[in-house]
Amino acid sequence: MSDQTPDTTPATPAPRDEVRPVGTRQGMFGVRGSGDTSGYGGLNAPIVYPGDAQRPYGGWHDEVADALEARLADDGLAAAIGRVVVHRGEITFHVRREDLLAVVRHLRDDPALRFELLSGVSGVHYPDDAGHELHAVYHLLSMTHNRRIRLEVSAPDADPHIPSVVATYPTADWHERETFDMFGIVFDGHPALTRILMPDDWPGHPQRKDYPLGGIPVEYKGGTIPPPDQRRSYS
């Protein structure tokens, strides 16, 4: 254990000058028309990302960003970080997928960073974000400095490949398998990338936005769950 005093200085959110739209949500659960029994049939809202943060980010966020940028510049990877977002007091680094392995090694090993633990890998699907439809999100904790950050890496639907970080963070093993199972992101270099929740021969990836939310046969029972637009209406 480190004898350093944990860094508990609050990080003030950096200002956000704009948001970036990545699609529009119309209705809910993929239902169109009067058959919607969810109550969300009239929903029509933009899907947006928080805008890029501007320096200073606030608190210790600038220390982490400075240390990471310096290490990447030494490796000739100054362009590895595409965007930095500070939203609701949390910082996210958007990383080019081809540079992900170099970024996580510096985050783990550099004394000024020391993000020793990867606590999870999440998937997100934005069907309307052309060329960046699939996102993998990495949640990192520095026990040395008592800090948390997030990395986000995107890949297109047509080429859903992202390097596996298992060699750097062994805890990613099952997290990457679950993200592969639910979203179809292929983590290149994973030691055993197989489904973890669904049967091996299951078609599709259930947490993608274009996956049907009903009409799927219930195995072993012979029944079906009808899609929302075919369910009984109570109005």
PDB file of N, CA and C in Angstrom, residues 127-171:
ATOM      1  N   PRO A 127     -26.455   3.516 -33.468  1.00  0.00           N
ATOM      2  CA  PRO A 127     -26.620   3.148 -34.880  1.00  0.00           C
ATOM      3  C   PRO A 127     -26.463   4.315 -35.848  1.00  0.00           C
ATOM      4  N   ASP A 128     -26.756   5.548 -35.408  1.00  0.00           N
ATOM      5  CA  ASP A 128     -26.707   6.704 -36.301  1.00  0.00           C
ATOM      6  C   ASP A 128     -25.374   7.435 -36.276  1.00  0.00           C
ATOM      7  N   ASP A 129     -24.434   6.989 -35.469  1.00  0.00           N
ATOM      8  CA  ASP A 129     -23.116   7.625 -35.411  1.00  0.00           C
ATOM      9  C   ASP A 129     -22.226   6.968 -36.463  1.00  0.00           C
ATOM     10  N   ALA A 130     -22.373   7.417 -37.692  1.00  0.00           N
ATOM     11  CA  ALA A 130     -21.753   6.756 -38.845  1.00  0.00           C
ATOM     12  C   ALA A 130     -20.239   6.626 -38.676  1.00  0.00           C
ATOM     13  N   GLY A 131     -19.757   5.398 -38.813  1.00  0.00           N
ATOM     14  CA  GLY A 131     -18.341   5.114 -38.687  1.00  0.00           C
ATOM     15  C   GLY A 131     -17.870   4.903 -37.272  1.00  0.00           C
ATOM     16  N   HIS A 132     -18.751   5.172 -36.294  1.00  0.00           N
ATOM     17  CA  HIS A 132     -18.393   5.005 -34.875  1.00  0.00           C
ATOM     18  C   HIS A 132     -19.573   4.377 -34.132  1.00  0.00           C
ATOM     19  N   GLU A 133     -20.205   3.416 -34.746  1.00  0.00           N
ATOM     20  CA  GLU A 133     -21.451   2.887 -34.177  1.00  0.00           C
ATOM     21  C   GLU A 133     -21.245   2.144 -32.856  1.00  0.00           C
ATOM     22  N   LEU A 134     -20.110   1.500 -32.685  1.00  0.00           N
ATOM     23  CA  LEU A 134     -19.860   0.688 -31.496  1.00  0.00           C
ATOM     24  C   LEU A 134     -18.808   1.342 -30.613  1.00  0.00           C
ATOM     25  N   HIS A 135     -19.093   1.407 -29.316  1.00  0.00           N
ATOM     26  CA  HIS A 135     -18.166   2.016 -28.367  1.00  0.00           C
ATOM     27  C   HIS A 135     -17.870   1.029 -27.249  1.00  0.00           C
ATOM     28  N   ALA A 136     -16.598   0.948 -26.861  1.00  0.00           N
ATOM     29  CA  ALA A 136     -16.186   0.218 -25.666  1.00  0.00           C
ATOM     30  C   ALA A 136     -15.712   1.240 -24.646  1.00  0.00           C
ATOM     31  N   VAL A 137     -16.195   1.112 -23.420  1.00  0.00           N
ATOM     32  CA  VAL A 137     -15.902   2.087 -22.370  1.00  0.00           C
ATOM     33  C   VAL A 137     -15.194   1.367 -21.221  1.00  0.00           C
ATOM     34  N   TYR A 138     -14.041   1.910 -20.814  1.00  0.00           N
ATOM     35  CA  TYR A 138     -13.193   1.281 -19.799  1.00  0.00           C
ATOM     36  C   TYR A 138     -13.178   2.165 -18.545  1.00  0.00           C
ATOM     37  N   HIS A 139     -13.444   1.562 -17.387  1.00  0.00           N
ATOM     38  CA  HIS A 139     -13.505   2.289 -16.126  1.00  0.00           C
ATOM     39  C   HIS A 139     -12.263   1.943 -15.303  1.00  0.00           C
ATOM     40  N   LEU A 140     -11.427   2.953 -15.041  1.00  0.00           N
ATOM     41  CA  LEU A 140     -10.126   2.730 -14.407  1.00  0.00           C
ATOM     42  C   LEU A 140     -10.061   3.420 -13.043  1.00  0.00           C
ATOM     43  N   LEU A 141      -9.408   2.752 -12.103  1.00  0.00           N
ATOM     44  CA  LEU A 141      -9.233   3.266 -10.748  1.00  0.00           C
ATOM     45  C   LEU A 141      -7.754   3.290 -10.394  1.00  0.00           C
ATOM     46  N   SER A 142      -7.303   4.433  -9.873  1.00  0.00           N
ATOM     47  CA  SER A 142      -5.969   4.520  -9.281  1.00  0.00           C
ATOM     48  C   SER A 142      -6.114   4.403  -7.774  1.00  0.00           C
ATOM     49  N   MET A 143      -5.672   3.274  -7.228  1.00  0.00           N
ATOM     50  CA  MET A 143      -5.698   3.116  -5.770  1.00  0.00           C
ATOM     51  C   MET A 143      -4.581   3.928  -5.117  1.00  0.00           C
ATOM     52  N   THR A 144      -3.509   4.175  -5.851  1.00  0.00           N
ATOM     53  CA  THR A 144      -2.411   4.983  -5.328  1.00  0.00           C
ATOM     54  C   THR A 144      -2.852   6.418  -5.084  1.00  0.00           C
ATOM     55  N   HIS A 145      -3.555   6.997  -6.064  1.00  0.00           N
ATOM     56  CA  HIS A 145      -3.927   8.412  -5.991  1.00  0.00           C
ATOM     57  C   HIS A 145      -5.410   8.631  -5.693  1.00  0.00           C
ATOM     58  N   ASN A 146      -6.182   7.550  -5.557  1.00  0.00           N
ATOM     59  CA  ASN A 146      -7.614   7.651  -5.275  1.00  0.00           C
ATOM     60  C   ASN A 146      -8.333   8.482  -6.341  1.00  0.00           C
ATOM     61  N   ARG A 147      -8.194   8.041  -7.600  1.00  0.00           N
ATOM     62  CA  ARG A 147      -8.797   8.751  -8.732  1.00  0.00           C
ATOM     63  C   ARG A 147      -9.466   7.743  -9.654  1.00  0.00           C
ATOM     64  N   ARG A 148     -10.480   8.203 -10.347  1.00  0.00           N
ATOM     65  CA  ARG A 148     -11.172   7.378 -11.341  1.00  0.00           C
ATOM     66  C   ARG A 148     -11.266   8.141 -12.652  1.00  0.00           C
ATOM     67  N   ILE A 149     -10.994   7.437 -13.755  1.00  0.00           N
ATOM     68  CA  ILE A 149     -11.163   8.012 -15.084  1.00  0.00           C
ATOM     69  C   ILE A 149     -11.853   6.993 -15.974  1.00  0.00           C
ATOM     70  N   ARG A 150     -12.189   7.438 -17.163  1.00  0.00           N
ATOM     71  CA  ARG A 150     -12.864   6.568 -18.129  1.00  0.00           C
ATOM     72  C   ARG A 150     -12.174   6.724 -19.483  1.00  0.00           C
ATOM     73  N   LEU A 151     -11.994   5.614 -20.179  1.00  0.00           N
ATOM     74  CA  LEU A 151     -11.539   5.626 -21.566  1.00  0.00           C
ATOM     75  C   LEU A 151     -12.685   5.185 -22.450  1.00  0.00           C
ATOM     76  N   GLU A 152     -12.765   5.754 -23.642  1.00  0.00           N
ATOM     77  CA  GLU A 152     -13.799   5.339 -24.591  1.00  0.00           C
ATOM     78  C   GLU A 152     -13.156   5.152 -25.962  1.00  0.00           C
ATOM     79  N   VAL A 153     -13.451   4.022 -26.583  1.00  0.00           N
ATOM     80  CA  VAL A 153     -12.877   3.661 -27.879  1.00  0.00           C
ATOM     81  C   VAL A 153     -14.028   3.281 -28.796  1.00  0.00           C
ATOM     82  N   SER A 154     -13.994   3.753 -30.039  1.00  0.00           N
ATOM     83  CA  SER A 154     -15.083   3.445 -30.965  1.00  0.00           C
ATOM     84  C   SER A 154     -14.584   2.624 -32.144  1.00  0.00           C
ATOM     85  N   ALA A 155     -15.530   1.916 -32.766  1.00  0.00           N
ATOM     86  CA  ALA A 155     -15.245   1.112 -33.954  1.00  0.00           C
ATOM     87  C   ALA A 155     -16.492   1.112 -34.834  1.00  0.00           C
ATOM     88  N   PRO A 156     -16.324   1.003 -36.140  1.00  0.00           N
ATOM     89  CA  PRO A 156     -17.502   0.960 -37.013  1.00  0.00           C
ATOM     90  C   PRO A 156     -18.165  -0.407 -37.001  1.00  0.00           C
ATOM     91  N   ASP A 157     -19.458  -0.414 -37.295  1.00  0.00           N
ATOM     92  CA  ASP A 157     -20.198  -1.666 -37.413  1.00  0.00           C
ATOM     93  C   ASP A 157     -19.541  -2.610 -38.409  1.00  0.00           C
ATOM     94  N   ALA A 158     -19.003  -2.033 -39.495  1.00  0.00           N
ATOM     95  CA  ALA A 158     -18.424  -2.851 -40.557  1.00  0.00           C
ATOM     96  C   ALA A 158     -17.077  -3.457 -40.172  1.00  0.00           C
ATOM     97  N   ASP A 159     -16.449  -2.954 -39.130  1.00  0.00           N
ATOM     98  CA  ASP A 159     -15.141  -3.451 -38.691  1.00  0.00           C
ATOM     99  C   ASP A 159     -15.085  -3.373 -37.164  1.00  0.00           C
ATOM    100  N   PRO A 160     -15.812  -4.242 -36.461  1.00  0.00           N
ATOM    101  CA  PRO A 160     -16.011  -4.092 -35.013  1.00  0.00           C
ATOM    102  C   PRO A 160     -14.853  -4.623 -34.170  1.00  0.00           C
ATOM    103  N   HIS A 161     -13.634  -4.259 -34.530  1.00  0.00           N
ATOM    104  CA  HIS A 161     -12.454  -4.808 -33.861  1.00  0.00           C
ATOM    105  C   HIS A 161     -11.785  -3.749 -32.989  1.00  0.00           C
ATOM    106  N   ILE A 162     -11.463  -4.139 -31.748  1.00  0.00           N
ATOM    107  CA  ILE A 162     -10.739  -3.298 -30.796  1.00  0.00           C
ATOM    108  C   ILE A 162      -9.712  -4.192 -30.101  1.00  0.00           C
ATOM    109  N   PRO A 163      -8.491  -3.713 -29.864  1.00  0.00           N
ATOM    110  CA  PRO A 163      -7.498  -4.571 -29.189  1.00  0.00           C
ATOM    111  C   PRO A 163      -7.930  -4.949 -27.774  1.00  0.00           C
ATOM    112  N   SER A 164      -7.653  -6.168 -27.398  1.00  0.00           N
ATOM    113  CA  SER A 164      -7.930  -6.619 -26.033  1.00  0.00           C
ATOM    114  C   SER A 164      -6.890  -6.043 -25.074  1.00  0.00           C
ATOM    115  N   VAL A 165      -7.348  -5.644 -23.881  1.00  0.00           N
ATOM    116  CA  VAL A 165      -6.423  -5.119 -22.875  1.00  0.00           C
ATOM    117  C   VAL A 165      -6.153  -6.140 -21.769  1.00  0.00           C
ATOM    118  N   VAL A 166      -6.499  -7.409 -22.001  1.00  0.00           N
ATOM    119  CA  VAL A 166      -6.341  -8.438 -20.968  1.00  0.00           C
ATOM    120  C   VAL A 166      -4.881  -8.579 -20.525  1.00  0.00           C
ATOM    121  N   ALA A 167      -3.943  -8.422 -21.446  1.00  0.00           N
ATOM    122  CA  ALA A 167      -2.532  -8.565 -21.079  1.00  0.00           C
ATOM    123  C   ALA A 167      -2.094  -7.491 -20.077  1.00  0.00           C
ATOM    124  N   THR A 168      -2.720  -6.323 -20.131  1.00  0.00           N
ATOM    125  CA  THR A 168      -2.403  -5.243 -19.199  1.00  0.00           C
ATOM    126  C   THR A 168      -3.285  -5.294 -17.966  1.00  0.00           C
ATOM    127  N   TYR A 169      -4.574  -5.543 -18.183  1.00  0.00           N
ATOM    128  CA  TYR A 169      -5.549  -5.618 -17.091  1.00  0.00           C
ATOM    129  C   TYR A 169      -6.266  -6.972 -17.165  1.00  0.00           C
ATOM    130  N   PRO A 170      -5.794  -7.983 -16.431  1.00  0.00           N
ATOM    131  CA  PRO A 170      -6.425  -9.307 -16.490  1.00  0.00           C
ATOM    132  C   PRO A 170      -7.909  -9.292 -16.114  1.00  0.00           C
ATOM    133  N   THR A 171      -8.358  -8.296 -15.340  1.00  0.00           N
ATOM    134  CA  THR A 171      -9.781  -8.241 -14.976  1.00  0.00           C
ATOM    135  C   THR A 171     -10.676  -8.020 -16.181  1.00  0.00           C
TER     136      THR A 171
END
